[in-house]
Short mmCIF file of C-alpha atoms and ligand atoms in Angstrom, two decimals:
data_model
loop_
_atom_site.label_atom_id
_atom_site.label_comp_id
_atom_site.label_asym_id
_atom_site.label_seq_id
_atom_site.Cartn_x
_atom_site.Cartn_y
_atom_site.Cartn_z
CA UNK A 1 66.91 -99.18 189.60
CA UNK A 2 68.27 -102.75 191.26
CA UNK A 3 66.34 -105.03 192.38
CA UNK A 4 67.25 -107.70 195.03
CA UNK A 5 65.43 -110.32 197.10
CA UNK A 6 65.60 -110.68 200.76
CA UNK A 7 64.15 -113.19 203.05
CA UNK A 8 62.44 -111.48 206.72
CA UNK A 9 61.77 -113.23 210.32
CA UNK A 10 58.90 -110.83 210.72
CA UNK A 11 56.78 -108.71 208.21
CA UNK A 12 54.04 -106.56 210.87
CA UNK A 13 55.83 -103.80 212.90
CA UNK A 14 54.02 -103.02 216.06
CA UNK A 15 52.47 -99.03 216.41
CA UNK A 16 53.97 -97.81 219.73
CA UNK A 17 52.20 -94.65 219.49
CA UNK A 18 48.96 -92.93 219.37
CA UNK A 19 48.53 -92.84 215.35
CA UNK A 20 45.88 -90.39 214.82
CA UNK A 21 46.57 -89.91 211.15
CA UNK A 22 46.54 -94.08 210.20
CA UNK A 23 44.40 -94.97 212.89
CA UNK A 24 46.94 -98.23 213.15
CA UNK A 25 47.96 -100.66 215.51
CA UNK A 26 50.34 -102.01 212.99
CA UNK A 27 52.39 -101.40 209.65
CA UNK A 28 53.59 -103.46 206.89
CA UNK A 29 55.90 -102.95 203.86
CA UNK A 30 56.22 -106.28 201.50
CA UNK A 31 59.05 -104.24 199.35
CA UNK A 32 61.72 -101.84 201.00
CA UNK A 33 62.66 -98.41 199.19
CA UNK A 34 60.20 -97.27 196.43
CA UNK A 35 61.14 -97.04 192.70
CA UNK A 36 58.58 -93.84 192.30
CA UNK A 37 61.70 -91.65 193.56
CA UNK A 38 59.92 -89.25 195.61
CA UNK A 39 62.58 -86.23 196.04
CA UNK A 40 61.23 -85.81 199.52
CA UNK A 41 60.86 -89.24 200.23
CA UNK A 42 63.01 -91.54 202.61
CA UNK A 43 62.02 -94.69 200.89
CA UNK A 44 63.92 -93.02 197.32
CA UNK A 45 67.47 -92.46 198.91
CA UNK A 46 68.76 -96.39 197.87
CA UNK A 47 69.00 -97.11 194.11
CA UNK A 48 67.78 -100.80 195.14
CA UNK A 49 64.30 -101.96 195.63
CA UNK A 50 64.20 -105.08 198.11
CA UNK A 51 61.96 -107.13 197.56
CA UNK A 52 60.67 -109.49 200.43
CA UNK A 53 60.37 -112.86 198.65
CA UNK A 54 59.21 -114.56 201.49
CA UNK A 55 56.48 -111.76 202.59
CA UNK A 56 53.36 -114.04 202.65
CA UNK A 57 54.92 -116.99 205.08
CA UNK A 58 56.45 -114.39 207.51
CA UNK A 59 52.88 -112.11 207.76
CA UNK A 60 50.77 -116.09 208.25
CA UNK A 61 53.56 -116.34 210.97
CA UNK A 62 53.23 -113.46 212.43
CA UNK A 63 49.39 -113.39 212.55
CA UNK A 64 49.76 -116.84 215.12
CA UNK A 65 50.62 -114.23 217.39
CA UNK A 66 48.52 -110.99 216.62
CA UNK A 67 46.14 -108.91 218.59
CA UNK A 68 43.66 -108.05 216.25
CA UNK A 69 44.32 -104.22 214.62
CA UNK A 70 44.13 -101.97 211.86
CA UNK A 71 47.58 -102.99 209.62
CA UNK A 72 48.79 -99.83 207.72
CA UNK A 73 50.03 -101.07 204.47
CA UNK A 74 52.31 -98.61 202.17
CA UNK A 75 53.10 -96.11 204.96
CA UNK A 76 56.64 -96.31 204.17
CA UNK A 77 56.99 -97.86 201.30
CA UNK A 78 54.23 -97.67 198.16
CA UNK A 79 52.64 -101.24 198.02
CA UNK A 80 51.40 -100.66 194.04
CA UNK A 81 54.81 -99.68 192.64
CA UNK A 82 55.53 -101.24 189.30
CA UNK A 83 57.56 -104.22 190.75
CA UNK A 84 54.33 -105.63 192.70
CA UNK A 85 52.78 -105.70 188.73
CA UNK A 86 54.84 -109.21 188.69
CA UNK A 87 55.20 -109.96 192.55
CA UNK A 88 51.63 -110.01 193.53
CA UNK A 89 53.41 -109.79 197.12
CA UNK A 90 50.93 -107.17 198.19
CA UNK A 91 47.60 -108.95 196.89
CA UNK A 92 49.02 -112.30 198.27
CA UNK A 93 48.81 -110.29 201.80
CA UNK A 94 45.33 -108.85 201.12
CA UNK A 95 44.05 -112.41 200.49
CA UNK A 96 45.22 -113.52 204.42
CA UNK A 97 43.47 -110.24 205.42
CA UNK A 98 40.35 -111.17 203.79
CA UNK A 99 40.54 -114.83 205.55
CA UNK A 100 41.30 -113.36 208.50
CA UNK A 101 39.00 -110.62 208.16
CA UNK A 102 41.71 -108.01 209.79
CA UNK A 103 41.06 -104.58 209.25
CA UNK A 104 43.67 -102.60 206.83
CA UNK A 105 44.44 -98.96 205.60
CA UNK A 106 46.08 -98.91 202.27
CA UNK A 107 47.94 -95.78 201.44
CA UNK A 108 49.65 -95.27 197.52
CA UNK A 109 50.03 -93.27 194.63
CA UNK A 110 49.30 -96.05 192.16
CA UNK A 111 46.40 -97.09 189.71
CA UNK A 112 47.79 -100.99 190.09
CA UNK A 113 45.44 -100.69 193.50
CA UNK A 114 42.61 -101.36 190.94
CA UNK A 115 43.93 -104.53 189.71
CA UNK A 116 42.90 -106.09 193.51
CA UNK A 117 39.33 -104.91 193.69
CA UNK A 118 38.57 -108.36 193.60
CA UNK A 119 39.43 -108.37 197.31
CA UNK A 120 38.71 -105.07 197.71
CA UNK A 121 35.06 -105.68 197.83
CA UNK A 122 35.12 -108.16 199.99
CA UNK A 123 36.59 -107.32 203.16
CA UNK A 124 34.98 -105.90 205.72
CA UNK A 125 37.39 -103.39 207.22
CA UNK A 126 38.98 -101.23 204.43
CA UNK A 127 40.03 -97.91 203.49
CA UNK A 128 42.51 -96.46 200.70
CA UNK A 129 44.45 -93.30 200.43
CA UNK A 130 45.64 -92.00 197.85
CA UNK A 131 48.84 -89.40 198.64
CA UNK A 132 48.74 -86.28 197.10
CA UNK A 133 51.40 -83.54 196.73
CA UNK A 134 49.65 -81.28 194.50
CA UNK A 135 47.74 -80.92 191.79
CA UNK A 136 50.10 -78.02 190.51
CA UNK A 137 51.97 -80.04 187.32
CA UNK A 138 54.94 -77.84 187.70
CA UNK A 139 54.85 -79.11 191.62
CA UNK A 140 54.33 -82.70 190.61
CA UNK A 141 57.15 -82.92 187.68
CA UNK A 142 59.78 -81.43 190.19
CA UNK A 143 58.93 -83.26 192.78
CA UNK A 144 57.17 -86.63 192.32
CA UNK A 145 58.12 -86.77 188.15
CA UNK A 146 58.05 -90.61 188.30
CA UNK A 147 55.30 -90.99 190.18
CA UNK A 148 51.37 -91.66 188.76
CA UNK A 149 49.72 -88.57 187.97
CA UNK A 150 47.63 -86.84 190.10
CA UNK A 151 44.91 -87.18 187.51
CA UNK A 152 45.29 -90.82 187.72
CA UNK A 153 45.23 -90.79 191.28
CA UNK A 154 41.90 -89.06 191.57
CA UNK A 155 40.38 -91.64 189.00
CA UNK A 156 41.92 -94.57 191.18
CA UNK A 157 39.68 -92.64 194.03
CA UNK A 158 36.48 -92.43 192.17
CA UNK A 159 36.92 -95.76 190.83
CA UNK A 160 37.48 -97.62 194.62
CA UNK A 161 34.24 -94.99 195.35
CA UNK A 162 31.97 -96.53 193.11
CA UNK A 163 32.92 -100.18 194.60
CA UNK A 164 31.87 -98.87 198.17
CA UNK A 165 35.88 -98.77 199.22
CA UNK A 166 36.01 -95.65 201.91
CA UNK A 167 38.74 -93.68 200.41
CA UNK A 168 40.45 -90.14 200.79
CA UNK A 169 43.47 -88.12 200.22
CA UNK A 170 46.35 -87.61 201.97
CA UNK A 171 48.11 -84.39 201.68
CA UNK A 172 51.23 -85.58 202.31
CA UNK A 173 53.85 -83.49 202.43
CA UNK A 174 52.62 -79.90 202.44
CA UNK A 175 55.63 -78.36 201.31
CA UNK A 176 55.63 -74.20 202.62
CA UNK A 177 55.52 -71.48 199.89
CA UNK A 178 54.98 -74.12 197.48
CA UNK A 179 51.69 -76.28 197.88
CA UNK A 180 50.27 -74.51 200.95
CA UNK A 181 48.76 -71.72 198.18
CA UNK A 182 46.69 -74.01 196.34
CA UNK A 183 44.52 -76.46 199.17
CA UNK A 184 41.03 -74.86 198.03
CA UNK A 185 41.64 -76.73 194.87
CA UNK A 186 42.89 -79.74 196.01
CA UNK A 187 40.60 -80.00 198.06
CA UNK A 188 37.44 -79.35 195.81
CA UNK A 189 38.85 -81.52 193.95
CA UNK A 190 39.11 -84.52 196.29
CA UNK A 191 35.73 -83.74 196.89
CA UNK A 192 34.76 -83.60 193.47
CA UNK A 193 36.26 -87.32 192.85
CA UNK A 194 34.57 -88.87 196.16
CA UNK A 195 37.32 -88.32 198.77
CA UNK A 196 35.93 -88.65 202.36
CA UNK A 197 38.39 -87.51 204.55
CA UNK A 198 41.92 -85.73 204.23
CA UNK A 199 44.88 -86.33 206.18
CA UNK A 200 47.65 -84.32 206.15
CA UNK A 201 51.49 -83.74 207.46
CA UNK A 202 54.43 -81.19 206.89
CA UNK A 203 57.62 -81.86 204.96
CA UNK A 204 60.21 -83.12 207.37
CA UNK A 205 63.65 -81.85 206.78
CA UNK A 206 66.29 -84.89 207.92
CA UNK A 207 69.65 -85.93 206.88
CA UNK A 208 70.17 -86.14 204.12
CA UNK A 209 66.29 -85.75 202.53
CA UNK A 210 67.02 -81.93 204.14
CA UNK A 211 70.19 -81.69 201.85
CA UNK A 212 68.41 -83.15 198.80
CA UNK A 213 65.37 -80.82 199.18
CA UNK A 214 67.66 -77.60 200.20
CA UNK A 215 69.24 -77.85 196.77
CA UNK A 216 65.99 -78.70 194.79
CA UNK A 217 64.43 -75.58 196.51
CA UNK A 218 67.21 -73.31 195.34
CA UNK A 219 67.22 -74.01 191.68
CA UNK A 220 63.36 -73.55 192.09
CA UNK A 221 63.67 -69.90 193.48
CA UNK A 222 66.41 -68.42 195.51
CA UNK A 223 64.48 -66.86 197.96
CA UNK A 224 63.04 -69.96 199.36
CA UNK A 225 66.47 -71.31 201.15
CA UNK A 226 66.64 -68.58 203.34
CA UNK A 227 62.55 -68.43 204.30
CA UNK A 228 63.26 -72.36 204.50
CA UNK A 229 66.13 -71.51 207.12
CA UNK A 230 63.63 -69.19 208.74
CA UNK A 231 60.87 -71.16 209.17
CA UNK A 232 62.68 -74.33 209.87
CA UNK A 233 65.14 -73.31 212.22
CA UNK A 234 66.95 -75.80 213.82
CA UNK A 235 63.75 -78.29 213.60
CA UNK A 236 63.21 -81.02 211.14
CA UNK A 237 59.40 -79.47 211.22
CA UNK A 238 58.14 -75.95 210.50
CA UNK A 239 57.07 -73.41 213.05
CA UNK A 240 54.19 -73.98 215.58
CA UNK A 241 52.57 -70.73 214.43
CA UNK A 242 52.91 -71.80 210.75
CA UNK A 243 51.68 -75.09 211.35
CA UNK A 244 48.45 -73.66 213.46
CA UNK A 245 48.06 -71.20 210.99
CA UNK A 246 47.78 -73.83 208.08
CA UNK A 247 45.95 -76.33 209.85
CA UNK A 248 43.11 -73.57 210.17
CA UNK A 249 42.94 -72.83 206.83
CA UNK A 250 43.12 -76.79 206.00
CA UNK A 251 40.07 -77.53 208.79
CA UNK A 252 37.83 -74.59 207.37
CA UNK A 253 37.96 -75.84 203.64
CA UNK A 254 37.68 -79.38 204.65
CA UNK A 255 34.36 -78.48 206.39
CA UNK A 256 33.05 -76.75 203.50
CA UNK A 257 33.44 -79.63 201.51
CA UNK A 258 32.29 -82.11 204.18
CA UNK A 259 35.83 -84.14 205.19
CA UNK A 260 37.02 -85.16 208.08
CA UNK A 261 40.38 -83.71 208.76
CA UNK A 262 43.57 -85.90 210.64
CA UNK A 263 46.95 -84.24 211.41
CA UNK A 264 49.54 -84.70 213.94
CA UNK A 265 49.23 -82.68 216.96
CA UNK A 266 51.34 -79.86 217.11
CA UNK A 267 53.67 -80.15 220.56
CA UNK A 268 54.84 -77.05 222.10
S1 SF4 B 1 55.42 -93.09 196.16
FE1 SF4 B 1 55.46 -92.88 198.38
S2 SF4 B 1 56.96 -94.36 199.08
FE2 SF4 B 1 57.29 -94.08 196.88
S3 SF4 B 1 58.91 -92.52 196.75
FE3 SF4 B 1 56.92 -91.48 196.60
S4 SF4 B 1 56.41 -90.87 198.71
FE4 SF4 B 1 58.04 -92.43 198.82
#
């Protein structure tokens, strides 16, 4: 892994849609590409981490000229990978945000989230998600192998719990055949470590993440290209009917166990 700094003119990207699964009116990324290496991830394609060295000046900038919202922080990019250990980009942000007492949703895989309950605590407007693929290890080491562990994840949850932090899970990617067996126990889980609400979304298949996932998927099980092909056909997202199907069975556990539920709306 590389790792380079960049300077930015602007830090806060504007939401120009509805985002029912964030609930934001802005996002915010203080390091570009993610050195967890998600195989289905966007942010693992470059072998470089960029780090933006000037993060804090550009957000105090761009706050001159903000309309109070909810900033989405780690959307893209995880805020708590290892590099921010030494940067302290992302808790230099969260200490504006308590000043300025702006909302914030924090979404990440990583324990480091701990180190800032300091600030935590104190704002007034926060909630964390964790992201979770599975709970499946043979899921998790194909998949997410350099990531935290789930196990550590659901900790991190129960931990930010006990300080009064809202937090929940996001189920993020469901990945068909593969993790869409195994939601009762993720979510019993979650519930089990103090999750309050789940959101969720559907592996995407573009460039070339769709090429890096095909060829994962066949040495996992050869049959799962072709119900891949079926299912996906010609769409970076699965089937309507699959989708409706799964967001039932996701909505009927999730009110057994007493979470809200946020997706995307399926578009016909
Ligand atoms: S932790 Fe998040 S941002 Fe990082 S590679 Fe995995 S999915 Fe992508």
């Amino acid at each position: 892994m590389n790792y380079q700094s960049i300077n930015v003119s602007h830090l806060l990207r504007k939401i120009t849609f509805n985002d029912v699964l964030f609930n934001g009116a802005y996002t915010l990324d203080v390091y570009q590409n993610c050195a967890f290496g998600c195989i289905y991830c966007d942010s693992s394609y470059d072998e470089t981490i960029y780090i933006k060295k000037n993060a804090i000046e550009a957000f105090k900038e761009d706050i001159k000229l903000f309309e109070k919202g909810r900033i989405i922080i780690g959307s893209v990019h995880d805020p708590y990978q290892p590099i921010e250990q030494k940067e302290e980009l992302t808790r230099g942000i969260l200490q504006i945000i308590e000043e300025q007492d702006i909302p914030a949703h924090i979404l990440t895989k990583s324990p480091l989230i701990l180190r800032d309950l300091d600030i935590l605590t104190r704002l007034n407007d926060i909630r964390v998600t964790m992201t979770i693929l599975s709970i499946d290890p043979r899921i998790v080491r194909l998949f997410e192998e350099n990531a935290p562990s789930p196990k550590d994840r659901f900790q991190t949850m129960k931990q930010l719990s006990y300080n009064d932090i809202t937090t929940g899970i996001a189920l993020i990617p469901i990945l068909p055949y593969l993790t869409d067996n195994s939601f009762e126990e993720t979510i019993s889980m979650a519930s089990q470590f103090h999750a309050a609400y789940l959101i969720y979304k559907y592996l995407e298949l573009k460039g070339d993440q769709k090429q890096k996932v095909f060829s994962l998927l066949d040495d996992i099980d050869v049959t799962l290209l072709p119900r891949y092909g079926k299912l996906y056909y010609e769409r970076y997202s699965p089937s309507n009917e699959y989708m409706k199907e799964i967001n039932k069975k996701i909505e009927d556990i999730c009110k057994r166990y007493h979470l809200s539920s946020y997706s995307v709306p399926i578009i016909n």
